[in-house]
Tab-separated table of C-alpha atoms in Angstrom:
chain	number	residue	atom	x	y	z
Z	1278	MET	CA	-69.391	-8.746	38.970
Z	1279	THR	CA	-66.785	-6.885	41.363
Z	1280	LYS	CA	-67.790	-3.447	41.511
Z	1281	GLN	CA	-64.790	-0.599	42.605
Z	1282	GLU	CA	-64.761	2.334	44.613
Z	1283	ASN	CA	-61.867	4.200	45.968
Z	1284	ARG	CA	-59.961	0.989	45.449
Z	1285	ARG	CA	-61.987	-1.084	47.743
Z	1286	GLN	CA	-64.159	-3.509	45.881
Z	1287	ARG	CA	-67.526	-4.690	46.899
Z	1288	GLU	CA	-68.953	-7.748	45.758
Z	1289	ARG	CA	-72.230	-7.430	43.987
Z	1290	GLN	CA	-75.080	-8.910	45.716
Z	1291	ASP	CA	-77.214	-10.266	42.679
Z	1292	PRO	CA	-74.751	-12.122	41.003
Z	1293	HIS	CA	-75.229	-13.898	37.365
Z	1294	TRP	CA	-76.292	-17.748	37.534
Z	1295	ILE	CA	-73.005	-18.360	35.964
Z	1296	GLU	CA	-71.017	-17.551	38.897
Z	1297	TRP	CA	-72.931	-19.812	41.240
Z	1298	LEU	CA	-72.678	-22.296	38.666
Z	1299	THR	CA	-68.712	-22.004	38.604
Z	1300	GLY	CA	-68.735	-21.708	42.524
Z	1301	VAL	CA	-70.553	-25.122	42.838
Z	1302	VAL	CA	-68.588	-26.807	40.437
Z	1303	SER	CA	-65.433	-25.472	42.120
Z	1304	ALA	CA	-66.461	-26.465	45.128
Z	1305	LEU	CA	-67.385	-30.273	44.491
Z	1306	LEU	CA	-64.033	-30.242	42.515
Z	1307	VAL	CA	-62.027	-28.747	45.828
Z	1308	ALA	CA	-64.213	-31.437	48.097
Z	1309	ALA	CA	-63.415	-34.430	45.742
Z	1310	MET	CA	-59.616	-33.595	45.806
Z	1311	LEU	CA	-59.303	-33.131	49.414
Z	1312	GLY	CA	-61.692	-36.315	49.912
Z	1313	TRP	CA	-59.201	-38.234	47.589
Z	1314	LEU	CA	-56.136	-37.345	49.612
Z	1315	GLY	CA	-57.696	-37.902	52.795
Z	1316	TRP	CA	-58.761	-41.100	51.838
Z	1317	GLU	CA	-55.246	-41.675	50.299
Z	1318	ALA	CA	-53.853	-40.712	53.325
Z	1319	ILE	CA	-55.567	-43.013	55.969
Z	1320	MET	CA	-55.411	-45.577	53.169
Z	1321	ARG	CA	-52.089	-46.067	51.744
Z	1322	PRO	CA	-49.477	-47.491	53.804
Z	1323	THR	CA	-46.030	-45.890	54.042
Z	1324	THR	CA	-43.705	-48.531	52.481
Z	1325	PRO	CA	-39.881	-47.945	51.958
Z	1326	PRO	CA	-38.451	-47.195	48.610
Z	1327	ASP	CA	-38.367	-50.223	46.516
Z	1328	LEU	CA	-36.403	-50.508	43.239
Z	1329	SER	CA	-36.740	-52.492	40.237
Z	1330	ILE	CA	-34.450	-52.016	37.172
Z	1331	HIS	CA	-35.248	-53.062	33.557
Z	1332	VAL	CA	-33.238	-52.988	30.843
Z	1333	VAL	CA	-34.812	-51.141	27.713
Z	1334	SER	CA	-32.112	-51.468	25.048
Z	1335	THR	CA	-28.852	-51.860	24.043
Z	1336	GLU	CA	-26.986	-50.081	21.318
Z	1337	ARG	CA	-23.876	-48.774	19.653
Z	1338	ALA	CA	-22.803	-45.220	20.919
Z	1339	ALA	CA	-20.052	-43.058	20.436
Z	1340	SER	CA	-17.749	-44.370	23.414
Z	1341	GLY	CA	-18.762	-47.982	22.726
Z	1342	TYR	CA	-22.430	-49.494	23.667
Z	1343	ARG	CA	-25.174	-47.751	25.749
Z	1344	VAL	CA	-27.445	-49.819	27.841
Z	1345	ALA	CA	-30.671	-47.825	28.548
Z	1346	PHE	CA	-33.075	-48.961	31.407
Z	1347	ASP	CA	-36.036	-47.575	33.478
Z	1348	ILE	CA	-35.833	-47.566	37.204
Z	1349	ALA	CA	-39.289	-47.807	38.910
Z	1350	ASN	CA	-40.055	-47.307	42.753
Z	1351	THR	CA	-42.880	-49.226	43.700
Z	1352	GLY	CA	-42.690	-48.044	47.228
Z	1353	THR	CA	-44.679	-44.771	48.784
Z	1354	THR	CA	-41.408	-42.962	49.792
Z	1355	THR	CA	-39.361	-40.952	47.570
Z	1356	ALA	CA	-35.257	-42.367	47.317
Z	1357	ALA	CA	-32.664	-39.893	46.855
Z	1358	ALA	CA	-29.137	-40.252	45.546
Z	1359	VAL	CA	-30.042	-43.475	44.179
Z	1360	THR	CA	-26.754	-45.433	42.975
Z	1361	VAL	CA	-27.207	-47.953	40.344
Z	1362	ILE	CA	-24.210	-50.219	39.268
Z	1363	GLY	CA	-24.140	-52.035	35.724
Z	1364	ARG	CA	-21.723	-54.868	35.679
Z	1365	LEU	CA	-20.511	-56.556	32.319
Z	1366	ILE	CA	-20.133	-60.490	33.402
Z	1367	GLN	CA	-18.230	-62.884	30.758
Z	1368	ASP	CA	-17.438	-66.360	32.036
Z	1369	GLY	CA	-18.067	-65.743	35.398
Z	1370	ARG	CA	-16.066	-62.814	35.768
Z	1371	VAL	CA	-16.644	-58.961	36.315
Z	1372	ILE	CA	-15.106	-57.464	32.765
Z	1373	GLU	CA	-16.423	-53.863	33.581
Z	1374	GLU	CA	-18.255	-51.868	36.358
Z	1375	ASN	CA	-20.025	-48.691	35.777
Z	1376	PRO	CA	-21.938	-46.708	38.484
Z	1377	VAL	CA	-24.628	-44.100	37.886
Z	1378	VAL	CA	-26.455	-41.586	40.321
Z	1379	PHE	CA	-30.062	-40.773	40.327
Z	1380	ASP	CA	-30.717	-37.765	42.021
Z	1381	TYR	CA	-34.194	-38.647	42.774
Z	1382	VAL	CA	-36.666	-42.027	42.211
Z	1383	ALA	CA	-39.800	-40.513	43.329
Z	1384	ALA	CA	-42.425	-42.798	45.287
Z	1385	GLN	CA	-44.511	-44.652	42.654
Z	1386	SER	CA	-42.743	-43.256	39.780
Z	1387	LYS	CA	-40.635	-44.441	37.064
Z	1388	THR	CA	-37.445	-42.670	35.490
Z	1389	GLU	CA	-34.702	-43.766	32.732
Z	1390	GLY	CA	-31.225	-43.647	32.502
Z	1391	ALA	CA	-28.579	-45.535	30.747
Z	1392	ILE	CA	-24.686	-46.816	31.580
Z	1393	PHE	CA	-21.903	-46.827	28.669
Z	1394	PHE	CA	-19.904	-49.948	28.515
Z	1395	ARG	CA	-16.721	-50.159	26.564
Z	1396	ASN	CA	-17.011	-53.668	25.700
Z	1397	ASN	CA	-20.121	-55.291	23.623
Z	1398	PRO	CA	-22.637	-56.162	26.342
Z	1399	ALA	CA	-23.464	-58.882	23.581
Z	1400	ALA	CA	-20.632	-61.093	24.329
Z	1401	GLY	CA	-21.651	-61.588	28.233
Z	1402	GLU	CA	-24.110	-61.011	30.864
Z	1403	ILE	CA	-25.038	-57.491	32.167
Z	1404	SER	CA	-26.609	-56.864	35.325
Z	1405	ILE	CA	-27.701	-53.591	36.468
Z	1406	GLN	CA	-28.366	-53.379	40.010
Z	1407	PRO	CA	-29.672	-50.210	42.374
Z	1408	ALA	CA	-26.654	-50.104	45.516
Z	1409	GLY	CA	-28.499	-47.595	47.896
Z	1410	TYR	CA	-30.233	-44.570	48.302
Z	1411	THR	CA	-30.463	-41.861	51.051
Z	1412	SER	CA	-34.329	-40.364	51.948
Z	1413	PRO	CA	-34.659	-36.865	50.603
I	644	MET	CA	-49.997	28.290	12.803
I	645	ALA	CA	-51.145	28.151	16.028
I	646	ASP	CA	-52.517	24.619	15.759
I	647	ARG	CA	-49.479	23.148	14.205
I	648	THR	CA	-47.586	24.221	16.960
I	649	ALA	CA	-50.210	22.613	19.569
I	650	SER	CA	-50.199	19.524	17.336
I	651	ALA	CA	-46.536	19.587	17.388
I	652	GLU	CA	-46.674	20.054	21.050
I	653	ASP	CA	-49.560	16.960	21.394
I	654	ASP	CA	-46.929	14.722	19.105
I	655	GLN	CA	-44.165	15.393	21.770
I	656	SER	CA	-46.168	14.659	25.007
I	657	GLU	CA	-47.106	11.905	23.179
I	658	PHE	CA	-43.609	11.029	22.674
I	659	SER	CA	-42.307	11.353	25.552
I	660	ARG	CA	-45.074	10.196	27.127
I	661	PHE	CA	-44.529	6.646	25.327
I	662	ILE	CA	-41.083	6.752	26.653
I	663	THR	CA	-41.488	6.852	29.996
I	664	GLY	CA	-44.176	3.853	29.181
I	665	LEU	CA	-41.068	1.794	27.914
I	666	GLY	CA	-38.889	2.904	30.806
I	667	ARG	CA	-41.831	1.566	33.171
I	668	GLY	CA	-41.956	-1.386	31.282
I	669	VAL	CA	-38.055	-2.075	31.674
I	670	ALA	CA	-38.293	-1.447	35.096
I	671	GLY	CA	-41.113	-4.115	35.581
I	672	ALA	CA	-39.415	-6.616	33.737
I	673	LEU	CA	-36.373	-6.053	35.715
I	674	PHE	CA	-38.648	-5.972	38.841
I	675	PHE	CA	-40.888	-9.206	38.299
I	676	ALA	CA	-38.023	-11.255	36.131
I	677	LEU	CA	-34.997	-10.614	38.044
I	678	PRO	CA	-35.419	-13.668	40.374
I	679	MET	CA	-36.011	-16.114	37.669
I	680	LEU	CA	-33.081	-14.538	35.325
I	681	MET	CA	-30.983	-15.330	38.150
I	682	THR	CA	-32.569	-18.805	38.850
I	683	MET	CA	-29.867	-21.782	37.850
I	684	GLU	CA	-32.601	-23.993	36.931
I	685	MET	CA	-34.461	-21.515	34.027
I	686	TRP	CA	-30.746	-21.413	32.264
I	687	TYR	CA	-30.904	-25.337	32.450
I	688	LEU	CA	-34.546	-25.395	31.442
I	689	GLY	CA	-33.619	-23.083	28.179
I	690	PHE	CA	-31.734	-26.086	26.834
I	691	TYR	CA	-33.484	-29.101	27.952
I	692	MET	CA	-36.785	-28.231	27.814
I	693	ALA	CA	-39.018	-29.624	25.073
I	694	ARG	CA	-38.948	-27.494	22.207
I	695	GLU	CA	-42.891	-28.065	21.223
I	696	ARG	CA	-43.578	-27.041	25.328
I	697	LEU	CA	-41.404	-23.749	24.838
I	698	LEU	CA	-42.906	-22.823	21.945
I	699	LEU	CA	-46.383	-23.193	23.492
I	700	LEU	CA	-45.391	-21.209	26.532
I	701	PHE	CA	-44.132	-18.710	24.210
I	702	ILE	CA	-47.897	-18.450	21.949
I	703	LEU	CA	-49.999	-18.632	24.998
I	704	ASN	CA	-48.322	-15.487	26.451
I	705	ILE	CA	-49.421	-13.674	23.696
I	706	PRO	CA	-53.250	-13.953	24.310
I	707	LEU	CA	-52.357	-13.575	27.699
I	708	LEU	CA	-50.493	-10.367	27.582
I	709	VAL	CA	-53.486	-8.818	25.146
I	710	VAL	CA	-56.042	-9.631	27.323
I	711	LEU	CA	-53.311	-7.933	30.190
I	712	ALA	CA	-53.216	-4.891	28.058
I	713	HIS	CA	-56.631	-4.306	27.527
I	714	ARG	CA	-57.311	-4.020	30.986
I	715	ILE	CA	-54.240	-2.099	32.663
I	716	GLY	CA	-51.869	-1.612	29.614
I	717	PHE	CA	-48.845	1.241	28.979
I	718	GLU	CA	-51.191	3.645	28.046
I	719	LYS	CA	-54.999	3.462	28.548
I	720	THR	CA	-56.115	1.226	25.962
I	721	VAL	CA	-59.285	1.350	24.564
I	722	SER	CA	-59.371	-0.951	21.364
I	723	TRP	CA	-58.290	-4.374	21.025
I	724	ARG	CA	-55.951	-3.371	18.422
I	725	ASP	CA	-54.273	-1.005	21.087
I	726	ALA	CA	-53.785	-3.538	23.267
I	727	ALA	CA	-51.936	-5.952	20.870
I	728	ARG	CA	-49.988	-2.967	19.910
I	729	ASP	CA	-49.010	-2.723	23.625
I	730	ALA	CA	-48.779	-6.726	24.317
I	731	VAL	CA	-46.265	-6.384	21.082
I	732	VAL	CA	-44.426	-3.600	23.106
I	733	ALA	CA	-44.397	-5.389	26.032
I	734	TYR	CA	-43.418	-8.591	24.731
I	735	GLY	CA	-40.215	-7.026	22.710
I	736	ILE	CA	-38.817	-5.193	26.327
I	737	GLY	CA	-39.496	-8.569	27.558
I	738	ILE	CA	-37.146	-10.334	25.242
I	739	LEU	CA	-34.490	-7.238	24.995
I	740	THR	CA	-34.538	-7.090	28.823
I	741	SER	CA	-33.804	-11.154	28.976
I	742	ILE	CA	-31.057	-10.417	26.212
I	743	ILE	CA	-29.346	-7.370	28.127
I	744	VAL	CA	-29.179	-9.195	31.306
I	745	LEU	CA	-28.710	-12.470	30.595
I	746	ALA	CA	-25.631	-11.303	28.096
I	747	ALA	CA	-24.616	-9.076	31.493
I	748	LEU	CA	-24.266	-12.003	33.576
I	749	GLY	CA	-22.417	-13.989	31.259
I	750	LEU	CA	-25.201	-16.624	30.449
I	751	LEU	CA	-25.073	-15.865	26.648
I	752	ARG	CA	-21.920	-16.989	25.095
I	753	GLY	CA	-20.918	-16.951	21.290
I	754	ASP	CA	-19.697	-20.924	21.672
I	755	MET	CA	-23.290	-22.055	23.132
I	756	SER	CA	-25.691	-23.627	20.160
I	757	ALA	CA	-28.367	-21.390	18.976
I	758	SER	CA	-31.155	-23.489	20.369
I	759	GLU	CA	-29.531	-22.777	23.791
I	760	LEU	CA	-29.394	-19.226	23.092
I	761	ILE	CA	-32.949	-18.827	21.624
I	762	GLY	CA	-34.359	-20.978	24.215
I	763	LYS	CA	-32.949	-19.156	27.090
I	764	ILE	CA	-34.154	-15.859	25.769
I	765	ALA	CA	-37.539	-17.402	24.989
I	766	LEU	CA	-38.155	-18.888	28.468
I	767	GLN	CA	-37.079	-15.572	30.150
I	768	SER	CA	-39.098	-13.274	27.913
I	769	VAL	CA	-42.352	-14.626	28.946
I	770	PRO	CA	-42.011	-13.376	32.762
I	771	ALA	CA	-40.197	-10.802	31.900
I	772	SER	CA	-42.995	-9.700	29.509
I	773	ILE	CA	-45.643	-9.938	32.162
I	774	GLY	CA	-43.556	-7.800	34.172
I	775	ALA	CA	-43.270	-5.221	31.469
I	776	MET	CA	-47.104	-4.941	31.377
I	777	LEU	CA	-47.440	-4.742	35.243
I	778	GLY	CA	-44.557	-2.056	35.158
I	779	ARG	CA	-47.221	0.148	34.112
I	780	SER	CA	-49.748	-0.825	36.886
I	781	GLN	CA	-47.750	-0.830	39.226
I	782	LEU	CA	-44.978	1.550	38.711
I	783	GLY	CA	-46.923	4.279	36.717
I	784	ASP	CA	-49.778	6.456	37.862
I	785	GLU	CA	-52.952	6.078	39.329
I	786	ASP	CA	-54.867	8.844	37.331
I	787	ASP	CA	-58.105	6.550	36.618
I	788	ASP	CA	-58.336	4.470	39.264
I	789	THR	CA	-60.668	6.649	41.446
I	790	GLU	CA	-63.262	6.267	39.258
I	791	GLU	CA	-65.935	3.824	39.569
I	792	LYS	CA	-64.565	0.572	37.816
I	793	ALA	CA	-66.458	-2.833	37.593
I	794	THR	CA	-65.048	-6.250	36.897
I	795	PRO	CA	-66.941	-8.807	35.145
I	796	TYR	CA	-66.533	-12.112	36.860
I	797	HIS	CA	-64.679	-13.747	33.766
I	798	SER	CA	-61.550	-11.253	33.939
I	799	GLU	CA	-61.718	-11.590	37.497
I	800	LEU	CA	-60.823	-15.412	37.339
I	801	PHE	CA	-58.364	-14.585	34.243
I	802	LEU	CA	-56.540	-11.914	36.488
I	803	MET	CA	-56.421	-14.582	39.330
I	804	GLY	CA	-54.870	-16.970	36.433
I	805	VAL	CA	-52.048	-14.365	35.749
I	806	GLY	CA	-51.277	-14.082	39.223
I	807	ALA	CA	-51.276	-17.694	39.569
I	808	LEU	CA	-49.107	-17.955	36.838
I	809	PHE	CA	-46.612	-15.333	37.558
I	810	LEU	CA	-45.952	-16.954	40.995
I	811	SER	CA	-45.947	-20.064	39.800
I	812	LEU	CA	-43.320	-19.462	36.613
I	813	ASN	CA	-41.143	-18.269	39.513
I	814	ILE	CA	-41.198	-21.548	41.767
I	815	ALA	CA	-42.114	-24.205	39.424
I	816	PRO	CA	-38.412	-24.794	37.735
I	817	THR	CA	-37.017	-24.519	41.230
I	818	ASP	CA	-35.925	-28.315	42.404
I	819	GLU	CA	-36.763	-26.921	45.843
I	820	MET	CA	-40.504	-27.500	45.093
I	821	MET	CA	-39.874	-31.259	43.836
I	822	VAL	CA	-37.394	-31.977	47.155
I	823	LEU	CA	-40.755	-30.835	49.174
I	824	ALA	CA	-43.116	-32.581	47.206
I	825	TYR	CA	-40.901	-35.791	47.799
I	826	LYS	CA	-40.524	-34.972	51.680
I	827	MET	CA	-44.209	-34.035	52.298
I	828	THR	CA	-46.649	-36.767	53.364
I	829	ILE	CA	-50.444	-36.663	52.160
I	830	TRP	CA	-50.991	-35.189	55.439
I	831	HIS	CA	-49.130	-32.227	54.570
I	832	ALA	CA	-50.570	-31.696	51.384
I	833	LEU	CA	-53.984	-31.548	52.810
I	834	ILE	CA	-52.993	-29.203	55.419
I	835	VAL	CA	-50.943	-26.801	52.484
I	836	SER	CA	-54.057	-26.912	50.352
I	837	LEU	CA	-56.295	-25.851	53.466
I	838	LEU	CA	-53.992	-23.542	53.994
I	839	SER	CA	-54.009	-22.268	50.814
I	840	ILE	CA	-57.866	-21.685	50.726
I	841	ALA	CA	-57.856	-19.711	53.753
I	842	LEU	CA	-55.018	-17.494	52.885
I	843	MET	CA	-56.428	-16.813	49.745
I	844	HIS	CA	-60.106	-15.728	51.271
I	845	GLY	CA	-58.402	-14.114	53.989
I	846	LEU	CA	-55.864	-11.743	51.716
I	847	VAL	CA	-58.765	-10.572	49.752
I	848	TYR	CA	-61.385	-10.302	52.168
I	849	ALA	CA	-60.516	-10.113	56.015
I	850	VAL	CA	-57.270	-8.073	56.334
I	851	SER	CA	-58.577	-5.056	54.067
I	852	PHE	CA	-55.610	-4.059	52.008
I	853	ILE	CA	-55.654	-1.237	49.934
I	854	GLY	CA	-57.679	-2.792	46.366
I	855	GLY	CA	-59.182	-5.634	49.020
I	856	HIS	CA	-62.586	-6.762	48.240
I	857	GLU	CA	-65.710	-6.188	50.784
I	858	LEU	CA	-69.342	-7.769	51.015
I	859	SER	CA	-72.282	-6.157	51.788
I	860	PRO	CA	-73.267	-6.635	55.538
I	861	GLU	CA	-76.188	-8.887	54.679
I	862	THR	CA	-74.363	-11.002	52.409
I	863	PRO	CA	-73.080	-14.126	54.358
I	864	TRP	CA	-69.401	-14.823	54.098
I	865	TRP	CA	-69.891	-18.108	52.344
I	866	HIS	CA	-71.388	-16.233	48.956
I	867	ALA	CA	-67.594	-14.741	48.341
I	868	PHE	CA	-66.126	-17.943	49.133
I	869	VAL	CA	-68.261	-20.515	46.846
I	870	ARG	CA	-68.400	-17.811	44.123
I	871	PHE	CA	-64.716	-16.318	43.787
I	872	THR	CA	-62.303	-17.918	46.491
I	873	LEU	CA	-63.071	-21.554	45.634
I	874	PRO	CA	-63.220	-21.085	41.695
I	875	GLY	CA	-59.977	-18.946	42.236
I	876	TYR	CA	-58.298	-22.048	43.921
I	877	VAL	CA	-59.186	-24.249	41.321
I	878	VAL	CA	-57.800	-21.805	38.770
I	879	ALA	CA	-54.426	-21.842	41.002
I	880	LEU	CA	-54.575	-25.472	40.494
I	881	ALA	CA	-54.881	-25.494	36.954
I	882	VAL	CA	-52.234	-23.032	36.242
I	883	SER	CA	-49.805	-24.782	38.538
I	884	VAL	CA	-50.445	-28.060	36.516
I	885	LEU	CA	-49.882	-26.239	33.542
I	886	ALA	CA	-46.528	-24.955	34.603
I	887	LEU	CA	-45.729	-28.172	36.125
I	888	TRP	CA	-45.989	-29.960	32.768
I	889	ILE	CA	-44.341	-26.915	30.726
I	890	PHE	CA	-41.071	-27.638	32.706
I	891	GLU	CA	-41.681	-31.443	32.556
I	892	ARG	CA	-42.118	-31.809	36.312
I	893	LEU	CA	-44.610	-34.594	36.091
I	894	GLY	CA	-42.582	-37.080	35.194
I	895	ASP	CA	-43.446	-40.831	35.176
I	896	SER	CA	-45.423	-40.430	38.635
I	897	SER	CA	-48.548	-42.123	40.026
I	898	ALA	CA	-51.531	-39.690	40.247
I	899	ILE	CA	-51.470	-39.145	44.206
I	900	GLU	CA	-47.705	-38.253	43.580
I	901	ILE	CA	-48.642	-35.537	40.902
I	902	MET	CA	-51.308	-34.648	43.092
I	903	VAL	CA	-48.969	-33.150	45.544
I	904	SER	CA	-46.721	-31.835	43.526
I	905	VAL	CA	-49.712	-29.374	42.324
I	906	ILE	CA	-50.614	-29.021	45.874
I	907	VAL	CA	-47.272	-27.614	46.889
I	908	LEU	CA	-47.144	-25.369	43.521
I	909	GLY	CA	-50.841	-24.460	44.180
I	910	PHE	CA	-49.499	-22.492	47.762
I	911	PRO	CA	-47.778	-19.926	45.588
I	912	SER	CA	-50.264	-19.931	42.886
I	913	ALA	CA	-53.125	-19.366	45.612
I	914	LEU	CA	-51.101	-16.359	46.857
I	915	GLY	CA	-50.571	-14.799	43.317
I	916	ALA	CA	-54.229	-15.416	42.500
I	917	ALA	CA	-54.958	-13.711	45.707
I	918	GLY	CA	-52.531	-10.953	45.277
I	919	ALA	CA	-53.849	-10.297	41.506
I	920	ARG	CA	-57.109	-9.552	42.551
I	921	LEU	CA	-56.119	-7.074	45.289
I	922	ILE	CA	-53.445	-5.287	43.008
I	923	LEU	CA	-54.914	-5.558	39.505
């Protein structure tokens, strides 16, 4: 409890046990968080962004075909302005090429995107590759 | 006859007090919510954020306003019924103010879908309604503040939560918050979290603001630190997690990356929590 007199408040000297219990639990939580952060800060190596792409689905859309994919960054650094280029290859020839840009792919995170193709991807081979990134 | 005039005068003054209260509510809503009304990410969130999370935020705001009204209110609220009425009024002011300001800024147009219009207004009405409620406390008269008032422990924690929510609503939707989390290393996060705790304790106990707290000379400093500051920081972090989740900022990230963004948002949240202890 806090008593308020003339807008200055004085903490009570005989607090209820629940205040101490809350305080101790909070102290443990904060200590655990700081300990975890400290452990990770020391143990986790700094690695550059490492991007990998996994195609999830191909389906018809109003403007051709939508190829949805996941992009994962396994590095411990975030990549910004990640350009991904999707190519549709038929008989060894690139017949369609479309880019998409992700604002960010956070460190050790996954995010989703999609590329549209006018031609049916089933007729050829799709290649979706990260082209580059900048540091945030 | 004399009785009737007296009661008519009473009605008159009660009515004008109510109108004054409404005016203060609008002023409070504008003061507190204008930064959010003029933030681009908040407009976008209005149409892309998941509807169930928006609904949850909208519903969570109701008990929050009721408890806040019970403590500060537009008028001296005594019963929970009055508090509920004040909360509804504050929510109404919040919604109306949001509609008027958004419309005046050209952000509501006829060719937008109903979902976009309602989403934008609903999202903005949450901070605006809290602002409307605080308008009474911050802009109003302080007549009853000289009397001795005791704040129970749980409502002290609740007020810290409100302060934390208020500042996190301001900052969680912005892209800057995420960019900071991406740029920071874990060492930075550690320093920010220690800084947050130190500032929280310092603001309330050390710098002697009006409304600050003091300790009896014989109480060691760490008593208040363990009983108030650390629980307050945990509340601030919990509110940050909630705000990040509601605004879909957590994504599909590893636990440590989420922790860093929670700590970044925890910094303003912690200051909001400390501020609430001073002000409310």
